[in-house]
Every structure is written in C-alpha cells, then in structure tokens.
Tab-separated table of C-alpha atoms in Angstrom:
chain	number	residue	atom	x	y	z
A	29	UNK	CA	-103.411	49.089	82.850
A	30	UNK	CA	-105.047	48.893	86.211
A	31	UNK	CA	-103.875	47.181	89.517
A	32	UNK	CA	-105.168	43.746	90.621
A	33	UNK	CA	-107.146	45.555	93.351
A	34	UNK	CA	-109.332	47.368	90.708
A	35	UNK	CA	-110.512	44.049	89.182
A	36	UNK	CA	-111.087	42.583	92.352
A	37	UNK	CA	-113.086	45.291	93.472
A	38	UNK	CA	-115.112	44.962	90.344
A	39	UNK	CA	-115.458	41.000	90.750
A	40	UNK	CA	-116.603	41.531	94.525
A	41	UNK	CA	-118.964	44.393	93.245
A	42	UNK	CA	-120.604	42.048	90.551
A	43	UNK	CA	-120.883	39.239	93.061
A	44	UNK	CA	-122.192	40.597	96.395
A	45	UNK	CA	-122.718	44.153	96.328
A	46	UNK	CA	-124.779	44.641	92.968
A	47	UNK	CA	-125.785	40.979	92.508
A	48	UNK	CA	-127.401	40.663	89.196
A	49	UNK	CA	-130.325	38.889	90.477
A	50	UNK	CA	-130.900	40.534	93.683
A	51	UNK	CA	-130.125	43.981	93.293
A	52	UNK	CA	-131.133	44.207	89.366
A	53	UNK	CA	-133.871	41.782	88.975
A	54	UNK	CA	-132.238	40.105	86.107
A	55	UNK	CA	-132.506	36.526	85.228
A	56	UNK	CA	-135.386	36.044	87.563
A	57	UNK	CA	-137.727	33.702	85.624
A	58	UNK	CA	-135.398	30.805	85.341
A	59	UNK	CA	-134.168	31.630	89.027
A	60	UNK	CA	-137.872	31.060	90.223
A	61	UNK	CA	-138.599	28.081	88.130
A	62	UNK	CA	-135.561	26.164	88.356
A	63	UNK	CA	-134.784	26.844	92.356
A	64	UNK	CA	-137.094	24.350	93.145
A	65	UNK	CA	-134.357	21.281	92.852
A	66	UNK	CA	-130.792	22.167	94.222
A	67	UNK	CA	-128.657	19.874	91.457
A	68	UNK	CA	-130.480	21.559	88.615
A	69	UNK	CA	-129.917	24.817	90.269
A	70	UNK	CA	-126.188	23.995	90.399
A	71	UNK	CA	-126.393	23.204	86.826
A	72	UNK	CA	-127.968	26.330	85.312
A	73	UNK	CA	-125.787	28.508	87.726
A	74	UNK	CA	-122.694	26.819	86.014
A	75	UNK	CA	-123.878	27.424	82.577
A	76	UNK	CA	-124.632	31.175	83.498
A	77	UNK	CA	-120.982	31.483	84.515
A	78	UNK	CA	-119.788	30.032	81.848
A	79	UNK	CA	-122.014	31.810	79.031
A	80	UNK	CA	-121.595	35.161	80.376
A	81	UNK	CA	-118.056	34.881	80.645
A	82	UNK	CA	-117.809	34.240	77.047
A	83	UNK	CA	-120.576	36.583	76.061
A	84	UNK	CA	-119.782	40.094	77.361
A	85	UNK	CA	-116.364	40.100	75.802
A	86	UNK	CA	-117.513	39.134	72.292
A	87	UNK	CA	-120.093	41.763	72.258
A	88	UNK	CA	-117.621	44.235	73.809
A	89	UNK	CA	-115.578	43.411	70.666
A	90	UNK	CA	-118.593	44.053	68.316
A	91	UNK	CA	-119.563	47.087	70.198
A	92	UNK	CA	-116.284	48.664	70.188
A	93	UNK	CA	-115.312	47.986	66.675
A	94	UNK	CA	-118.689	47.852	64.826
A	95	UNK	CA	-121.378	49.280	66.563
A	96	UNK	CA	-120.751	52.522	68.486
A	97	UNK	CA	-120.189	55.986	67.129
A	98	UNK	CA	-117.093	56.182	65.269
A	99	UNK	CA	-116.296	52.608	65.800
A	100	UNK	CA	-115.556	51.903	62.055
A	101	UNK	CA	-112.687	54.232	61.829
A	102	UNK	CA	-110.267	51.004	61.404
A	103	UNK	CA	-111.924	50.488	57.891
A	104	UNK	CA	-111.622	54.438	56.735
A	105	UNK	CA	-111.713	57.842	58.143
A	106	UNK	CA	-114.900	58.391	56.273
A	107	UNK	CA	-116.970	56.574	58.943
A	108	UNK	CA	-115.876	58.920	62.043
A	109	UNK	CA	-119.521	59.976	62.384
A	110	UNK	CA	-121.214	56.562	61.525
A	111	UNK	CA	-123.328	55.320	64.791
A	112	UNK	CA	-124.887	51.696	64.472
A	113	UNK	CA	-125.616	51.560	68.132
A	114	UNK	CA	-129.556	51.024	67.224
A	115	UNK	CA	-128.223	47.789	65.968
A	116	UNK	CA	-126.947	46.830	69.437
A	117	UNK	CA	-129.999	44.849	70.636
A	118	UNK	CA	-130.220	42.745	67.719
A	119	UNK	CA	-126.687	41.915	67.370
A	120	UNK	CA	-126.278	41.055	71.052
A	121	UNK	CA	-129.362	38.795	71.084
A	122	UNK	CA	-127.878	36.879	67.861
A	123	UNK	CA	-124.464	36.570	69.277
A	124	UNK	CA	-125.858	35.239	72.734
A	125	UNK	CA	-128.069	32.602	70.776
A	126	UNK	CA	-125.080	31.842	68.784
A	127	UNK	CA	-122.909	31.069	71.496
A	128	UNK	CA	-125.116	29.243	73.266
A	129	UNK	CA	-125.612	26.832	70.452
A	130	UNK	CA	-121.647	26.756	69.813
A	131	UNK	CA	-121.000	26.146	73.759
A	132	UNK	CA	-123.828	23.306	73.545
A	133	UNK	CA	-122.092	21.608	70.520
A	134	UNK	CA	-118.666	22.035	72.145
A	135	UNK	CA	-119.941	20.296	75.326
A	136	UNK	CA	-121.191	17.628	73.587
A	137	UNK	CA	-118.135	16.453	71.686
A	138	UNK	CA	-115.597	17.287	74.062
A	139	UNK	CA	-117.205	16.581	77.521
A	140	UNK	CA	-120.124	14.050	77.375
A	141	UNK	CA	-120.134	14.138	81.295
A	142	UNK	CA	-120.414	18.049	81.424
A	143	UNK	CA	-122.806	18.003	78.609
A	144	UNK	CA	-125.249	15.549	80.247
A	145	UNK	CA	-125.402	17.643	83.587
A	146	UNK	CA	-125.382	21.297	81.583
A	147	UNK	CA	-126.960	20.326	78.076
A	148	UNK	CA	-130.864	20.549	79.026
A	149	UNK	CA	-129.977	23.969	80.549
A	150	UNK	CA	-128.297	25.633	77.720
A	151	UNK	CA	-131.108	26.578	75.403
A	152	UNK	CA	-133.151	28.240	78.129
A	153	UNK	CA	-129.935	30.459	78.899
A	154	UNK	CA	-130.478	32.296	75.451
A	155	UNK	CA	-133.666	33.744	76.753
A	156	UNK	CA	-132.065	34.584	80.300
A	157	UNK	CA	-132.038	38.272	80.893
A	158	UNK	CA	-129.131	38.184	82.956
A	159	UNK	CA	-126.645	37.560	79.896
A	160	UNK	CA	-128.239	40.309	77.581
A	161	UNK	CA	-128.266	42.424	80.636
A	162	UNK	CA	-124.507	41.633	81.503
A	163	UNK	CA	-123.896	42.862	78.142
A	164	UNK	CA	-126.153	45.668	78.119
A	165	UNK	CA	-124.627	47.199	81.443
A	166	UNK	CA	-121.168	46.662	80.149
A	167	UNK	CA	-121.720	49.267	77.449
A	168	UNK	CA	-123.647	51.677	79.731
A	169	UNK	CA	-120.458	51.591	82.180
A	170	UNK	CA	-117.983	51.638	79.462
A	171	UNK	CA	-115.977	49.000	80.927
A	172	UNK	CA	-112.829	47.765	79.091
A	173	UNK	CA	-112.145	44.479	77.780
A	174	UNK	CA	-110.286	42.910	80.596
A	175	UNK	CA	-112.979	44.770	83.120
A	176	UNK	CA	-115.722	43.184	80.915
A	177	UNK	CA	-114.154	39.575	81.226
A	178	UNK	CA	-114.099	40.198	85.106
A	179	UNK	CA	-117.495	41.888	85.329
A	180	UNK	CA	-118.883	38.691	83.183
A	181	UNK	CA	-117.513	36.231	85.459
A	182	UNK	CA	-118.443	37.941	88.870
A	183	UNK	CA	-121.990	38.390	87.583
A	184	UNK	CA	-122.075	34.570	86.588
A	185	UNK	CA	-120.685	33.788	89.984
A	186	UNK	CA	-123.400	36.116	91.772
A	187	UNK	CA	-126.254	34.370	89.816
A	188	UNK	CA	-124.669	30.929	90.765
A	189	UNK	CA	-124.683	31.864	94.525
A	190	UNK	CA	-128.132	33.359	94.556
A	191	UNK	CA	-129.952	30.334	93.044
A	192	UNK	CA	-128.061	27.755	94.951
A	193	UNK	CA	-128.881	29.785	98.255
A	194	UNK	CA	-132.449	30.269	97.328
A	195	UNK	CA	-132.945	26.243	96.423
A	196	UNK	CA	-131.270	25.272	99.742
A	197	UNK	CA	-133.616	27.505	101.562
A	198	UNK	CA	-136.662	26.324	99.375
A	199	UNK	CA	-135.422	22.829	100.151
A	200	UNK	CA	-135.427	23.271	103.930
A	201	UNK	CA	-138.897	24.694	104.084
A	202	UNK	CA	-140.736	21.796	102.017
A	203	UNK	CA	-142.595	20.880	104.921
A	204	UNK	CA	-143.475	24.228	106.571
A	205	UNK	CA	-147.023	25.076	106.834
A	206	UNK	CA	-147.477	28.017	104.428
A	207	UNK	CA	-150.912	29.579	103.243
A	208	UNK	CA	-152.172	27.415	100.375
A	209	UNK	CA	-152.333	30.520	97.981
A	210	UNK	CA	-148.882	31.726	98.701
A	211	UNK	CA	-146.911	28.652	98.155
A	212	UNK	CA	-144.773	28.218	95.170
A	213	UNK	CA	-143.788	31.595	93.540
A	214	UNK	CA	-145.501	33.816	96.372
A	215	UNK	CA	-143.152	32.269	98.972
A	216	UNK	CA	-140.087	32.339	96.635
A	217	UNK	CA	-140.541	35.807	96.361
A	218	UNK	CA	-140.593	36.623	99.872
A	219	UNK	CA	-137.497	34.344	100.778
A	220	UNK	CA	-135.503	36.241	97.684
A	221	UNK	CA	-136.696	39.425	99.428
A	222	UNK	CA	-134.890	38.403	102.685
A	223	UNK	CA	-131.822	36.965	100.577
A	224	UNK	CA	-131.723	40.319	99.075
A	225	UNK	CA	-131.868	42.166	102.094
A	226	UNK	CA	-129.094	39.955	103.571
A	227	UNK	CA	-126.953	40.670	100.578
A	228	UNK	CA	-127.513	44.437	101.274
A	229	UNK	CA	-125.361	44.040	104.254
A	230	UNK	CA	-122.267	43.892	102.017
A	231	UNK	CA	-122.897	47.527	100.430
A	232	UNK	CA	-120.006	49.893	101.651
A	233	UNK	CA	-117.663	47.306	101.158
A	234	UNK	CA	-115.277	48.978	99.058
A	235	UNK	CA	-111.830	47.231	98.171
B	18	UNK	CA	-164.718	36.230	62.992
B	19	UNK	CA	-166.445	38.625	65.321
B	20	UNK	CA	-164.317	40.512	67.059
B	21	UNK	CA	-166.252	41.132	70.443
B	22	UNK	CA	-168.025	37.434	70.874
B	23	UNK	CA	-167.630	35.800	74.043
B	24	UNK	CA	-164.678	33.652	72.757
B	25	UNK	CA	-162.617	36.787	72.209
B	26	UNK	CA	-163.548	38.060	75.400
B	27	UNK	CA	-162.341	35.498	77.246
B	28	UNK	CA	-158.999	35.678	75.557
B	29	UNK	CA	-158.765	39.145	76.998
B	30	UNK	CA	-159.797	38.749	80.345
B	31	UNK	CA	-158.322	35.456	81.026
B	32	UNK	CA	-154.765	36.651	81.424
B	33	UNK	CA	-156.031	39.643	83.340
B	34	UNK	CA	-157.274	37.512	86.097
B	35	UNK	CA	-157.086	33.431	86.261
B	36	UNK	CA	-154.122	33.425	83.994
B	37	UNK	CA	-152.239	36.262	84.627
B	38	UNK	CA	-148.903	36.307	83.057
B	39	UNK	CA	-146.741	37.334	86.380
B	40	UNK	CA	-148.588	35.851	89.095
B	41	UNK	CA	-149.925	32.598	87.550
B	42	UNK	CA	-147.505	31.857	84.617
B	43	UNK	CA	-144.801	33.354	86.236
B	44	UNK	CA	-143.387	34.919	82.929
B	45	UNK	CA	-141.746	38.377	82.575
B	46	UNK	CA	-140.668	39.174	86.307
B	47	UNK	CA	-137.236	40.418	85.315
B	48	UNK	CA	-138.541	43.535	84.063
B	49	UNK	CA	-141.662	43.814	86.418
B	50	UNK	CA	-139.539	44.405	89.520
B	51	UNK	CA	-136.799	46.998	87.857
B	52	UNK	CA	-139.265	49.360	86.599
B	53	UNK	CA	-141.550	49.629	89.518
B	54	UNK	CA	-139.966	52.375	91.796
B	55	UNK	CA	-142.126	55.007	90.067
B	56	UNK	CA	-145.583	54.806	88.777
B	57	UNK	CA	-144.914	56.833	85.800
B	58	UNK	CA	-142.191	54.431	84.779
B	59	UNK	CA	-144.577	51.328	85.535
B	60	UNK	CA	-146.992	52.915	83.001
B	61	UNK	CA	-144.574	53.730	80.326
B	62	UNK	CA	-143.106	50.195	80.466
B	63	UNK	CA	-146.617	48.957	80.396
B	64	UNK	CA	-147.158	50.344	77.031
B	65	UNK	CA	-144.175	49.418	75.564
B	66	UNK	CA	-144.571	45.733	76.344
B	67	UNK	CA	-148.430	46.040	74.994
B	68	UNK	CA	-146.966	47.321	71.964
B	69	UNK	CA	-144.278	44.802	71.475
B	70	UNK	CA	-146.445	42.031	72.455
B	71	UNK	CA	-149.439	42.711	70.175
B	72	UNK	CA	-146.973	43.622	67.047
B	73	UNK	CA	-144.898	40.611	67.668
B	74	UNK	CA	-147.887	38.073	68.220
B	75	UNK	CA	-149.475	39.455	64.883
B	76	UNK	CA	-146.353	39.135	62.810
B	77	UNK	CA	-145.712	35.823	63.974
B	78	UNK	CA	-149.223	34.816	63.532
B	79	UNK	CA	-149.298	36.098	60.081
B	80	UNK	CA	-146.181	34.075	59.064
B	81	UNK	CA	-146.622	31.077	61.169
B	82	UNK	CA	-146.997	28.706	58.373
B	83	UNK	CA	-143.607	29.635	56.966
B	84	UNK	CA	-141.450	29.169	60.153
B	85	UNK	CA	-139.477	26.060	60.205
B	86	UNK	CA	-139.913	24.497	63.494
B	87	UNK	CA	-136.055	23.951	64.109
B	88	UNK	CA	-135.186	27.907	63.664
B	89	UNK	CA	-138.235	29.182	65.138
B	90	UNK	CA	-136.420	30.563	68.281
B	91	UNK	CA	-134.235	32.727	66.313
B	92	UNK	CA	-136.888	34.083	63.981
B	93	UNK	CA	-138.778	35.114	66.979
B	94	UNK	CA	-136.158	36.800	68.713
B	95	UNK	CA	-135.248	38.687	65.589
B	96	UNK	CA	-138.905	39.796	65.131
B	97	UNK	CA	-138.905	40.711	68.807
B	98	UNK	CA	-135.465	42.444	68.936
B	99	UNK	CA	-136.538	44.515	65.746
B	100	UNK	CA	-139.784	45.648	67.613
B	101	UNK	CA	-137.859	46.477	70.730
B	102	UNK	CA	-135.196	48.550	68.847
B	103	UNK	CA	-138.071	50.404	67.551
B	104	UNK	CA	-139.625	51.245	70.807
B	105	UNK	CA	-136.175	52.091	72.108
B	106	UNK	CA	-135.173	54.378	69.562
B	107	UNK	CA	-139.027	56.126	69.907
B	108	UNK	CA	-138.555	56.538	73.425
B	109	UNK	CA	-134.686	58.260	72.907
B	110	UNK	CA	-136.594	60.642	70.434
B	111	UNK	CA	-139.704	61.796	72.155
B	112	UNK	CA	-139.115	60.792	75.963
B	113	UNK	CA	-135.480	61.120	76.785
B	114	UNK	CA	-135.749	61.501	80.530
B	115	UNK	CA	-137.854	58.320	80.662
B	116	UNK	CA	-135.645	56.333	78.307
B	117	UNK	CA	-132.547	57.218	80.650
B	118	UNK	CA	-134.236	56.370	83.761
B	119	UNK	CA	-135.527	53.010	82.310
B	120	UNK	CA	-131.721	52.527	80.700
B	121	UNK	CA	-131.351	48.789	80.074
B	122	UNK	CA	-134.856	47.541	80.964
B	123	UNK	CA	-136.360	48.837	77.711
B	124	UNK	CA	-133.670	46.536	75.810
B	125	UNK	CA	-134.300	43.859	78.043
B	126	UNK	CA	-137.812	43.441	76.976
B	127	UNK	CA	-136.422	41.039	74.361
B	128	UNK	CA	-135.497	38.477	76.778
B	129	UNK	CA	-138.918	39.187	78.701
B	130	UNK	CA	-140.454	35.858	78.752
B	131	UNK	CA	-144.013	36.852	78.345
B	132	UNK	CA	-143.145	37.800	74.811
B	133	UNK	CA	-141.398	34.657	73.657
B	134	UNK	CA	-143.881	32.649	75.934
B	135	UNK	CA	-147.128	33.976	74.094
B	136	UNK	CA	-145.227	33.677	70.671
B	137	UNK	CA	-144.456	29.938	71.489
B	138	UNK	CA	-147.759	29.205	73.251
B	139	UNK	CA	-150.587	31.057	71.270
B	140	UNK	CA	-149.087	33.340	68.186
B	141	UNK	CA	-147.745	30.223	66.675
B	142	UNK	CA	-151.038	28.369	66.687
B	143	UNK	CA	-153.591	30.828	66.139
B	144	UNK	CA	-154.764	33.488	63.495
B	145	UNK	CA	-153.484	37.016	63.714
B	146	UNK	CA	-156.795	38.811	64.803
B	147	UNK	CA	-156.904	36.181	68.163
B	148	UNK	CA	-153.001	36.541	68.747
B	149	UNK	CA	-153.657	40.321	68.536
B	150	UNK	CA	-156.093	39.803	71.361
B	151	UNK	CA	-154.001	37.753	73.371
B	152	UNK	CA	-151.280	39.978	73.305
B	153	UNK	CA	-153.536	42.860	74.738
B	154	UNK	CA	-154.766	40.732	77.447
B	155	UNK	CA	-151.381	39.509	78.590
B	156	UNK	CA	-149.876	43.060	78.348
B	157	UNK	CA	-152.973	44.496	80.380
B	158	UNK	CA	-152.397	41.569	82.887
B	159	UNK	CA	-148.858	42.480	83.219
B	160	UNK	CA	-149.605	46.058	83.494
B	161	UNK	CA	-152.038	45.544	86.326
B	162	UNK	CA	-149.689	43.697	88.411
B	163	UNK	CA	-146.654	46.269	87.883
B	164	UNK	CA	-148.708	49.132	88.451
B	165	UNK	CA	-150.332	47.876	91.457
B	166	UNK	CA	-146.908	47.140	92.716
B	167	UNK	CA	-145.276	50.374	91.867
B	168	UNK	CA	-148.209	52.374	92.920
B	169	UNK	CA	-147.621	51.055	96.697
B	170	UNK	CA	-143.597	51.146	96.272
B	171	UNK	CA	-143.877	55.004	95.250
B	172	UNK	CA	-146.490	55.853	97.881
B	173	UNK	CA	-145.335	54.360	100.898
B	174	UNK	CA	-141.434	54.492	99.690
B	175	UNK	CA	-140.951	57.970	98.652
B	176	UNK	CA	-144.338	59.476	99.592
B	177	UNK	CA	-145.381	60.749	96.085
B	178	UNK	CA	-147.579	59.573	93.003
B	179	UNK	CA	-146.250	60.385	89.758
B	180	UNK	CA	-147.982	60.042	86.304
B	181	UNK	CA	-145.998	60.273	83.031
B	182	UNK	CA	-145.765	63.588	81.036
B	183	UNK	CA	-143.244	64.577	78.367
B	184	UNK	CA	-140.408	65.163	80.726
B	185	UNK	CA	-139.533	64.036	84.187
B	186	UNK	CA	-142.965	63.135	85.358
B	187	UNK	CA	-145.991	65.080	86.823
B	188	UNK	CA	-146.540	64.674	90.441
B	189	UNK	CA	-150.109	64.042	91.216
B	190	UNK	CA	-149.990	63.839	94.848
B	191	UNK	CA	-147.498	63.734	97.604
B	192	UNK	CA	-147.726	63.441	101.457
B	193	UNK	CA	-148.013	66.754	102.799
B	194	UNK	CA	-145.468	68.422	105.174
B	195	UNK	CA	-147.507	68.529	107.978
B	196	UNK	CA	-147.808	64.619	107.845
B	197	UNK	CA	-143.981	64.530	108.112
B	198	UNK	CA	-143.997	67.037	110.905
B	199	UNK	CA	-146.619	65.122	112.691
B	200	UNK	CA	-144.184	61.982	112.827
B	201	UNK	CA	-144.867	60.009	109.772
B	202	UNK	CA	-141.925	58.534	107.925
B	203	UNK	CA	-141.396	57.100	104.544
B	204	UNK	CA	-140.413	53.436	104.495
B	205	UNK	CA	-137.195	53.881	102.691
B	206	UNK	CA	-136.903	49.707	102.439
B	207	UNK	CA	-139.513	49.571	99.785
B	208	UNK	CA	-137.743	51.920	97.392
B	209	UNK	CA	-134.719	49.467	97.597
B	210	UNK	CA	-134.628	46.082	95.926
B	211	UNK	CA	-135.789	43.646	98.826
B	212	UNK	CA	-138.727	45.961	98.897
B	213	UNK	CA	-139.851	45.091	95.222
B	214	UNK	CA	-139.369	41.067	96.039
B	215	UNK	CA	-141.418	41.298	99.117
B	216	UNK	CA	-144.321	43.578	97.652
B	217	UNK	CA	-144.720	41.626	94.765
B	218	UNK	CA	-144.532	38.269	96.761
B	219	UNK	CA	-147.773	39.834	98.580
B	220	UNK	CA	-149.425	41.033	95.262
B	221	UNK	CA	-149.004	37.288	93.868
B	222	UNK	CA	-150.499	36.119	96.992
B	223	UNK	CA	-153.761	38.510	96.865
B	224	UNK	CA	-153.865	37.948	93.356
B	225	UNK	CA	-154.055	34.172	93.856
B	226	UNK	CA	-156.760	34.562	96.281
B	227	UNK	CA	-158.869	36.365	93.700
B	228	UNK	CA	-158.322	33.791	90.961
B	229	UNK	CA	-158.240	31.200	93.284
B	230	UNK	CA	-155.469	29.096	92.140
B	231	UNK	CA	-152.777	27.222	94.287
B	232	UNK	CA	-149.666	25.099	93.677
B	233	UNK	CA	-148.106	22.693	95.855
B	234	UNK	CA	-144.477	23.212	97.385
C-alpha cells in the first residue's frame, strides 16, 4: 500500500502538470466547441469527471483479469501465455459507450435536475478522446486499481478546470477587435496555447 | 458512375481547401496536435488516418441500409475500432519504433471526430465509391494541416527534418553546426505543447485566409 502523499502526487500531476487537455491534447474537439458558453462548459466538465472516474477503474479490472498477457490464469493455468491485448481498443470503447448510456439512464431516474443540466452532454462524451485516453494511459503506465481511480478523477478535474478557464476568457474577449479570419477556433487555439504555457509553470512541483 | 467527373473531383478537393476537416469543420484536433512534434510521425499518422477513414467510410456505406438508426453509433464505433486495431497491430509488427513513439495516439484514432463525423455526415447517406473519395479527401485535408504544423515545429523547434523509414526515421536535413556557432538557437517552446496550440492557431488563420471563410465570435 502506498501512502496518502503518493495519491496526492498522482492527483496534482493529473490536474496541473500533465493536464489531459493542455499537455496531452485530449478531448480538444468538445473543448473547443463547447467553451463558447460558460454554463455549458461547467456541465460538460462535470460529466467528464463523473464518466472518467467510473470508466477508468472498470477498464482496469477488464484489462487486469481478461485482456493482459497471462491475465486469464484465474480460470486455469493453461492460459498463462494467452494475450488478448489486441482486443483492448474494442473492449475499452464499448465499456465507455455502455457506461455513458448507463450513467445517463441512472441520472434520469434518480436526479432529474442533474439530468437536465448534464443530460445533453453525456452522449457527446462517449466519443471524447480524453475518456479513452485516460484508460489507455492507465494501461501504459501500469497503475494499480487505487491509483487508477485517483488518476481518472484527477484527469477529469483537469479537464473541468481547463474548459471553464477557456470559456471565461472567451467570454471576456467577446467584444475585442480580432482579425475576422482569426475569430472563433483560431483565436481559441492561441488562447489555449497561452493557458497551456501558464499551466507549464506548475511543472517541477513534486509532492 | 464515372470516377473522375467534376462531382467526384469536388468531393476530393473541397475538404482539402474550403471545407478542411481541421481548420473549418474543427474535427480531429486531438490527434492533430500530439503527433506533430516530428514530420515523420505526422506522415505515418496521416497514412493511418487515411486508411481507417477510407475503409470505414466504404464499409459503413455498403451496410448503410441495414443499420437501424438507434444503434448506429455503436455499430460505427465497432467498425472503426476494429480497423484501428488492425492498424495498431500492423504498426507494431512492421514499424515498431514508430508505434512506440505514437503510443496511445494510434488507438485514439477511434475517437478522432473526423472518422465518426464523416461516417455520420457522408458515408451513411452516399454510395461506397463516393464515400471512398470523401474519405480520401478528408484524410488528405487532415494530412495537409498536420504536415505543415509538424514541419514548422520540427524545423524551428528541433532544427531537423525527418522522413519516415523502417526504423527511427531518416534525417533529411538538419541545421548545420556553423549556424549554431554563429548564434542561431532553436525555439524550445515549439517542441512543448503550447507551441503546438499556437502554431495550429496560426495555420488555421492562414488556411482560412486562403479559403475565405470567417465565423463570428
């Protein structure tokens, strides 16, 4: 078992230093499209936090007990050399699509107000690269299950922070005099570059 | 249907210029940035995306009349995920160094919005040969942007131009030592992530000047 500091370090790393949007470029499509409005940004940010925290551990369990090399030994020792790793992409994306659907149904049933504010964003999230990326990074970095939960939650919070920050900046510059062809996505990219530079100031912080 | 009449030419050339997937449809930006540190990575990624995009467009277009509307997302995802797995395994087998460098970003072609977007917007409504041309055009439009971005990032960030080969890449040209001795310095920022955002922002601006399109806000 690791100490609390270890988890805190994974969390801060996922939120600030290796922010999933600003350092790894994941989830940019929805990041750019939705950051035009602040309330919508808060909605999709929360939905990403929820879905990432749920899907990363589920995919971890599937990877560890089904797909990785030698993962099937709990059935019989004959499977020691079986490697189903090539199925990882299909399994992960199906889990994500199914979980998004489940979360949506669950919310509709138990929290109507939450459903009204997040509901429309959930289907979009199934094809948000940050969710699949979270699961793939979890495999690549060989996290344990508890590390995966912390990492998934941290990445979600990182996405939330980045999209709300960009939405606020875009709101502030609504009436600025930007060259016409640079308006919209071009300007949003430049702003994201500056945000990313600001987040780079966190690198080197080691807990 | 004739292959090279003006309509099919338009299907190919539109996405390269006036309807570019990255700068105008704003699709597939995630992977566009991550793989642009070096030119050879961008070229391999473009080939992978063109392959997946053309095949998925053709397959989905062939079976489009048998797909129930309610479950189409799941069907599209499974077709795309299978194709991407094929590409991933091929890269691991024949270009191992490259597949290590691209790491998770090959897998992320699945959630690359260009592929889902074109399947939804074009392949499910048109015949296979048109869908193939649409895939080719959008793949080339995507490739054009990321190759330009990676060219500038590599040249000014690391001082080299690398082309893909079987191993770690073939260095076509690098900035001579004498330039460094005379005081030239690489712009380290371009190799880091902020550089990618800023270069892509500028490329989108230039591309929109050429295409003559603007949006409000």
